[in-house]
């Protein structure tokens, strides 16, 4: 554990979507270690339902658990109001929750398209808007970090819906960065490559092996390696960075 004055996010309040597992879970843990209070949002929050996490952090003191579906706009808007009422602020929003519904484009159903666009693109729009509105009212120089994907840069076989959503989220990041700069709110993206989470583990073994071979660093990434990039962009160390996209992909799409 770092000393108080070495912590990068001391006294900040962060809201992380999809923090129930995978990359979002590690983002939340790293934020706690850096001194932030963390609002954990997910459909499934089992990992957070003990009173202490990693023997140190306490529920309802250091972390706050909201089990909800981020595609439900009403719940999302009332979540943001709740957090401002209860904790007085949100300094950092991480739009991390994402899903994939892979299929060949010619066979892709409208539902596969809509579900992926709703979670990966529409929900971040609602959450970012609701949060930025409150940040502006409260004069908070906030930070928004959107988790995109190398699929949104180069496309991916079987992921027309997911790639389109992630490319959209990256363009959204840049437009919102331009509009929010005048309020001191920084908006950036982190672009993971192949990271060791349940999402990546759902790939067929032969496809996984082929992908690892394409990665210059010749391995999958650990979710903590993505989390540390999010911590950097959330911290004052990144005070002159907005509208940027930090790739954490072992060199895959350099
Ligand atoms: N794992 C990778 O290799 C990889 C690569 C590039 C980008 N990403 C992106 O990183 C982010 C996290 O991915 P991951 O691998 O940790 O995925 P994951 O599937 O392990 O975790 C995603 C979490 O989001 C939650 N979630 C999904 N839909 C939700 C909803 N409607 N409301 C609330 N919560 C919801 C899930 O319950 C889950 O806990 C995603 O945006 C993903 O697209 C992952």
Tab-separated table of C-alpha atoms and ligand atoms in Angstrom:
chain	number	residue	atom	x	y	z
A	1	UNK	CA	0.000	0.000	0.000
A	2	UNK	CA	1.292	3.494	-0.852
A	3	UNK	CA	1.632	6.265	1.689
A	4	UNK	CA	-1.150	8.866	1.627
A	5	UNK	CA	0.866	11.518	-0.196
A	6	UNK	CA	2.046	9.081	-2.868
A	7	UNK	CA	-1.509	8.147	-3.833
A	8	UNK	CA	-2.537	9.407	-7.267
A	9	UNK	CA	-6.293	9.649	-6.648
A	10	UNK	CA	-6.549	10.609	-2.976
A	11	UNK	CA	-10.111	11.740	-2.066
A	12	UNK	CA	-11.413	11.393	-5.624
A	13	UNK	CA	-14.730	9.664	-6.308
A	14	UNK	CA	-14.713	7.302	-9.286
A	15	UNK	CA	-17.591	5.481	-10.950
A	16	UNK	CA	-16.585	2.370	-12.900
A	17	UNK	CA	-19.068	0.405	-15.024
A	18	UNK	CA	-18.592	-3.316	-15.573
A	19	UNK	CA	-16.518	-3.472	-12.375
A	20	UNK	CA	-17.989	-6.835	-11.364
A	21	UNK	CA	-15.185	-8.755	-13.066
A	22	UNK	CA	-12.447	-8.571	-15.702
A	23	UNK	CA	-10.786	-5.269	-16.589
A	24	UNK	CA	-13.354	-3.158	-14.709
A	25	UNK	CA	-12.738	-5.086	-11.490
A	26	UNK	CA	-8.999	-4.382	-11.723
A	27	UNK	CA	-9.614	-0.711	-12.547
A	28	UNK	CA	-11.721	-0.424	-9.386
A	29	UNK	CA	-9.098	-2.205	-7.230
A	30	UNK	CA	-6.241	-0.030	-8.560
A	31	UNK	CA	-8.337	3.095	-7.932
A	32	UNK	CA	-8.971	2.007	-4.339
A	33	UNK	CA	-5.230	1.460	-3.897
A	34	UNK	CA	-4.655	5.011	-5.185
A	35	UNK	CA	-6.958	6.425	-2.504
A	36	UNK	CA	-10.188	6.927	-4.472
A	37	UNK	CA	-13.671	6.045	-3.291
A	38	UNK	CA	-15.139	3.764	-5.940
A	39	UNK	CA	-18.712	3.332	-7.114
A	40	UNK	CA	-18.904	-0.152	-8.587
A	41	UNK	CA	-21.618	-0.650	-11.220
A	42	UNK	CA	-22.430	-3.979	-12.845
A	43	UNK	CA	-25.220	-6.421	-13.669
A	44	UNK	CA	-23.447	-8.905	-11.376
A	45	UNK	CA	-21.637	-7.634	-8.290
A	46	UNK	CA	-20.976	-10.893	-6.359
A	47	UNK	CA	-17.232	-10.244	-6.057
A	48	UNK	CA	-17.992	-7.017	-4.148
A	49	UNK	CA	-20.621	-8.342	-1.805
A	50	UNK	CA	-18.346	-9.044	1.135
A	51	UNK	CA	-17.827	-6.229	3.630
A	52	UNK	CA	-14.117	-5.933	2.913
A	53	UNK	CA	-12.156	-6.356	-0.317
A	54	UNK	CA	-8.655	-7.775	-0.306
A	55	UNK	CA	-8.835	-7.497	3.482
A	56	UNK	CA	-8.527	-3.711	3.402
A	57	UNK	CA	-11.247	-1.752	1.661
A	58	UNK	CA	-14.657	-1.396	3.268
A	59	UNK	CA	-18.057	-1.482	1.623
A	60	UNK	CA	-20.078	1.742	2.067
A	61	UNK	CA	-16.928	3.553	3.168
A	62	UNK	CA	-14.379	2.972	0.402
A	63	UNK	CA	-16.544	1.271	-2.209
A	64	UNK	CA	-20.265	1.440	-3.035
A	65	UNK	CA	-22.002	-1.273	-4.989
A	66	UNK	CA	-24.803	-0.657	-7.493
A	67	UNK	CA	-26.226	-3.653	-9.272
A	68	UNK	CA	-27.883	-2.261	-12.375
A	69	UNK	CA	-28.206	-2.494	-16.148
A	70	UNK	CA	-26.482	0.493	-17.753
A	71	UNK	CA	-28.811	0.300	-20.763
A	72	UNK	CA	-31.672	1.413	-18.491
A	73	UNK	CA	-31.385	5.216	-18.913
A	74	UNK	CA	-33.670	6.062	-15.992
A	75	UNK	CA	-31.642	3.927	-13.560
A	76	UNK	CA	-28.423	5.456	-14.866
A	77	UNK	CA	-29.635	9.027	-14.436
A	78	UNK	CA	-30.895	8.318	-10.921
A	79	UNK	CA	-27.608	6.541	-10.080
A	80	UNK	CA	-25.639	9.688	-10.961
A	81	UNK	CA	-28.012	11.862	-8.870
A	82	UNK	CA	-27.695	9.391	-5.979
A	83	UNK	CA	-23.897	9.435	-6.046
A	84	UNK	CA	-23.825	13.247	-6.082
A	85	UNK	CA	-26.358	13.310	-3.174
A	86	UNK	CA	-24.520	10.684	-1.117
A	87	UNK	CA	-20.848	11.381	-1.911
A	88	UNK	CA	-21.090	14.964	-3.140
A	89	UNK	CA	-19.208	14.382	-6.373
A	90	UNK	CA	-17.982	12.191	-9.206
A	91	UNK	CA	-14.452	13.097	-10.311
A	92	UNK	CA	-13.777	10.141	-12.579
A	93	UNK	CA	-16.123	8.195	-14.822
A	94	UNK	CA	-14.878	5.009	-16.483
A	95	UNK	CA	-17.136	3.632	-19.206
A	96	UNK	CA	-15.773	0.097	-19.160
A	97	UNK	CA	-18.785	-2.259	-19.343
A	98	UNK	CA	-18.988	-3.925	-22.725
A	99	UNK	CA	-20.354	-7.015	-24.411
A	100	UNK	CA	-19.740	-8.865	-27.637
A	101	UNK	CA	-22.262	-10.892	-29.673
A	102	UNK	CA	-19.989	-12.228	-32.390
A	103	UNK	CA	-21.265	-13.649	-35.642
A	104	UNK	CA	-20.497	-13.415	-39.318
A	105	UNK	CA	-21.869	-10.174	-40.696
A	106	UNK	CA	-24.167	-11.901	-43.238
A	107	UNK	CA	-25.763	-13.862	-40.397
A	108	UNK	CA	-25.834	-11.100	-37.790
A	109	UNK	CA	-29.296	-10.449	-36.348
A	110	UNK	CA	-30.654	-6.981	-35.654
A	111	UNK	CA	-30.810	-7.964	-31.977
A	112	UNK	CA	-27.068	-8.805	-31.979
A	113	UNK	CA	-26.430	-5.396	-33.501
A	114	UNK	CA	-28.754	-3.464	-31.166
A	115	UNK	CA	-27.615	-5.209	-27.956
A	116	UNK	CA	-23.942	-4.465	-28.652
A	117	UNK	CA	-24.571	-0.865	-29.712
A	118	UNK	CA	-26.794	-0.283	-26.656
A	119	UNK	CA	-24.282	-1.462	-24.057
A	120	UNK	CA	-21.051	-0.320	-25.744
A	121	UNK	CA	-22.117	3.030	-27.210
A	122	UNK	CA	-25.569	4.258	-26.167
A	123	UNK	CA	-25.050	3.572	-22.443
A	124	UNK	CA	-21.728	5.489	-22.316
A	125	UNK	CA	-23.489	8.428	-23.993
A	126	UNK	CA	-26.229	8.525	-21.309
A	127	UNK	CA	-23.795	8.027	-18.428
A	128	UNK	CA	-21.256	10.554	-19.716
A	129	UNK	CA	-23.953	13.144	-20.353
A	130	UNK	CA	-25.598	12.698	-16.926
A	131	UNK	CA	-22.186	12.816	-15.180
A	132	UNK	CA	-20.785	15.789	-17.113
A	133	UNK	CA	-23.976	17.792	-16.485
A	134	UNK	CA	-23.454	17.361	-12.729
A	135	UNK	CA	-19.671	17.940	-12.947
A	136	UNK	CA	-20.293	21.245	-14.732
A	137	UNK	CA	-22.904	22.343	-12.139
A	138	UNK	CA	-20.535	21.465	-9.286
A	139	UNK	CA	-17.449	23.003	-10.978
A	140	UNK	CA	-15.582	19.700	-10.935
A	141	UNK	CA	-12.640	19.346	-13.303
A	142	UNK	CA	-13.549	15.730	-13.992
A	143	UNK	CA	-12.077	12.987	-16.126
A	144	UNK	CA	-13.887	10.515	-18.350
A	145	UNK	CA	-12.146	7.399	-19.635
A	146	UNK	CA	-13.790	5.220	-22.250
A	147	UNK	CA	-12.590	1.668	-22.833
A	148	UNK	CA	-12.486	1.038	-26.564
A	149	UNK	CA	-10.810	-1.816	-28.472
A	150	UNK	CA	-8.282	-2.517	-31.212
A	151	UNK	CA	-11.292	-4.019	-33.050
A	152	UNK	CA	-12.589	-0.458	-33.411
A	153	UNK	CA	-9.359	0.585	-35.151
A	154	UNK	CA	-8.697	-2.320	-37.507
A	155	UNK	CA	-12.034	-4.186	-37.539
A	156	UNK	CA	-12.310	-7.831	-36.590
A	157	UNK	CA	-13.683	-10.938	-38.247
A	158	UNK	CA	-17.121	-11.740	-36.743
A	159	UNK	CA	-17.298	-8.419	-34.888
A	160	UNK	CA	-18.997	-5.935	-37.249
A	161	UNK	CA	-21.301	-4.804	-34.416
A	162	UNK	CA	-18.590	-4.626	-31.726
A	163	UNK	CA	-16.033	-2.901	-34.004
A	164	UNK	CA	-18.593	-0.306	-35.089
A	165	UNK	CA	-19.565	0.396	-31.467
A	166	UNK	CA	-15.940	0.775	-30.334
A	167	UNK	CA	-14.990	3.002	-33.300
A	168	UNK	CA	-18.066	5.064	-32.438
A	169	UNK	CA	-17.011	5.289	-28.790
A	170	UNK	CA	-13.566	6.542	-29.809
A	171	UNK	CA	-15.047	9.263	-32.058
A	172	UNK	CA	-17.497	10.104	-29.246
A	173	UNK	CA	-14.499	10.471	-26.893
A	174	UNK	CA	-12.849	13.019	-29.179
A	175	UNK	CA	-16.019	15.075	-29.786
A	176	UNK	CA	-16.885	15.179	-26.080
A	177	UNK	CA	-13.236	16.047	-25.237
A	178	UNK	CA	-13.536	19.109	-27.486
A	179	UNK	CA	-16.824	20.219	-25.891
A	180	UNK	CA	-15.815	19.554	-22.269
A	181	UNK	CA	-12.329	21.121	-22.409
A	182	UNK	CA	-13.724	24.565	-21.544
A	183	UNK	CA	-14.949	23.140	-18.211
A	184	UNK	CA	-11.593	21.522	-17.433
A	185	UNK	CA	-13.071	18.059	-17.949
A	186	UNK	CA	-10.630	15.726	-19.710
A	187	UNK	CA	-12.008	12.902	-21.853
A	188	UNK	CA	-9.743	10.095	-23.069
A	189	UNK	CA	-9.840	6.505	-24.259
A	190	UNK	CA	-7.858	3.387	-23.431
A	191	UNK	CA	-7.601	0.789	-26.192
A	192	UNK	CA	-6.865	-2.731	-24.928
A	193	UNK	CA	-5.702	-5.460	-27.275
A	194	UNK	CA	-6.072	-9.052	-26.139
A	195	UNK	CA	-6.473	-9.116	-22.359
A	196	UNK	CA	-6.855	-12.148	-20.107
A	197	UNK	CA	-10.518	-11.855	-18.983
A	198	UNK	CA	-13.662	-14.003	-19.366
A	199	UNK	CA	-14.385	-12.091	-22.614
A	200	UNK	CA	-11.038	-13.127	-24.161
A	201	UNK	CA	-11.204	-16.630	-22.676
A	202	UNK	CA	-14.422	-17.201	-24.649
A	203	UNK	CA	-12.287	-17.298	-27.856
A	204	UNK	CA	-11.635	-20.706	-29.458
A	205	UNK	CA	-8.195	-22.079	-28.436
A	206	UNK	CA	-6.806	-22.147	-32.010
A	207	UNK	CA	-7.955	-18.559	-32.669
A	208	UNK	CA	-6.423	-17.435	-29.374
A	209	UNK	CA	-3.079	-19.035	-30.254
A	210	UNK	CA	-3.071	-17.417	-33.693
A	211	UNK	CA	-3.816	-14.021	-32.163
A	212	UNK	CA	-1.034	-14.335	-29.575
A	213	UNK	CA	1.392	-15.037	-32.420
A	214	UNK	CA	0.453	-11.704	-34.028
A	215	UNK	CA	1.260	-9.735	-30.840
A	216	UNK	CA	4.850	-8.347	-30.836
A	217	UNK	CA	5.128	-8.925	-27.054
A	218	UNK	CA	3.907	-12.543	-27.661
A	219	UNK	CA	1.460	-12.752	-24.777
A	220	UNK	CA	-2.004	-11.644	-23.691
A	221	UNK	CA	-2.198	-8.626	-21.401
A	222	UNK	CA	-3.203	-8.715	-17.742
A	223	UNK	CA	-6.267	-6.618	-16.789
A	224	UNK	CA	-4.081	-4.745	-14.278
A	225	UNK	CA	-1.949	-3.496	-17.185
A	226	UNK	CA	-5.054	-1.852	-18.653
A	227	UNK	CA	-6.078	-0.578	-15.222
A	228	UNK	CA	-2.745	1.229	-14.728
A	229	UNK	CA	-3.256	3.123	-18.028
A	230	UNK	CA	-6.685	4.208	-16.736
A	231	UNK	CA	-5.109	5.340	-13.443
A	232	UNK	CA	-2.554	7.429	-15.357
A	233	UNK	CA	-5.219	9.169	-17.476
A	234	UNK	CA	-7.359	9.738	-14.352
A	235	UNK	CA	-4.480	11.319	-12.433
A	236	UNK	CA	-2.944	14.790	-12.526
A	237	UNK	CA	0.078	13.222	-14.248
A	238	UNK	CA	-2.096	13.397	-17.391
A	239	UNK	CA	-3.203	17.017	-16.785
A	240	UNK	CA	-2.395	18.110	-20.385
A	241	UNK	CA	-3.943	15.069	-22.085
A	242	UNK	CA	-7.442	15.117	-23.539
A	243	UNK	CA	-9.020	13.508	-26.604
A	244	UNK	CA	-6.213	10.928	-26.614
A	245	UNK	CA	-6.303	7.184	-26.972
A	246	UNK	CA	-3.728	5.118	-25.100
A	247	UNK	CA	-3.180	1.681	-26.647
A	248	UNK	CA	-2.448	-1.176	-24.254
A	249	UNK	CA	-2.071	-3.994	-26.739
A	250	UNK	CA	1.475	-5.389	-26.606
A	251	UNK	CA	2.140	-3.639	-29.928
A	252	UNK	CA	-0.637	-5.496	-31.789
A	253	UNK	CA	-2.031	-2.461	-33.643
A	254	UNK	CA	0.851	0.017	-33.462
B	1	LIG	N1	-10.762	-8.618	-22.742
B	1	LIG	C1	-10.257	-8.107	-23.845
B	1	LIG	O1	-9.423	-8.728	-24.500
B	1	LIG	C2	-10.715	-6.750	-24.316
B	1	LIG	C3	-10.068	-6.212	-25.438
B	1	LIG	C4	-10.439	-4.951	-25.892
B	1	LIG	C5	-11.424	-4.246	-25.235
B	1	LIG	N2	-12.057	-4.797	-24.147
B	1	LIG	C6	-13.102	-3.994	-23.512
B	1	LIG	O2	-12.812	-3.858	-22.128
B	1	LIG	C7	-14.034	-3.733	-21.410
B	1	LIG	C8	-14.070	-4.772	-20.311
B	1	LIG	O3	-13.946	-6.063	-20.917
B	1	LIG	P1	-13.703	-7.404	-20.102
B	1	LIG	O4	-12.858	-8.269	-20.944
B	1	LIG	O5	-13.310	-7.100	-18.712
B	1	LIG	O6	-15.189	-8.014	-20.155
B	1	LIG	P2	-15.956	-8.955	-19.142
B	1	LIG	O7	-17.028	-9.598	-19.930
B	1	LIG	O8	-15.002	-9.818	-18.393
B	1	LIG	O9	-16.588	-7.903	-18.100
B	1	LIG	C9	-17.545	-6.966	-18.523
B	1	LIG	C10	-18.428	-6.603	-17.349
B	1	LIG	O10	-19.426	-5.700	-17.824
B	1	LIG	C11	-20.659	-6.047	-17.236
B	1	LIG	N3	-21.778	-5.619	-18.060
B	1	LIG	C12	-22.090	-6.075	-19.302
B	1	LIG	N4	-23.246	-5.518	-19.704
B	1	LIG	C13	-23.671	-4.701	-18.698
B	1	LIG	C14	-24.809	-3.879	-18.519
B	1	LIG	N5	-25.769	-3.793	-19.454
B	1	LIG	N6	-24.939	-3.182	-17.376
B	1	LIG	C15	-23.988	-3.283	-16.401
B	1	LIG	N7	-22.892	-4.047	-16.515
B	1	LIG	C16	-22.737	-4.763	-17.653
B	1	LIG	C17	-20.609	-7.572	-17.139
B	1	LIG	O11	-21.546	-8.056	-16.176
B	1	LIG	C18	-19.152	-7.823	-16.768
B	1	LIG	O12	-18.961	-7.885	-15.367
B	1	LIG	C19	-15.151	-3.911	-22.426
B	1	LIG	O13	-15.612	-2.647	-22.840
B	1	LIG	C20	-14.471	-4.615	-23.576
B	1	LIG	O14	-15.119	-4.370	-24.793
B	1	LIG	C21	-11.723	-6.025	-23.673
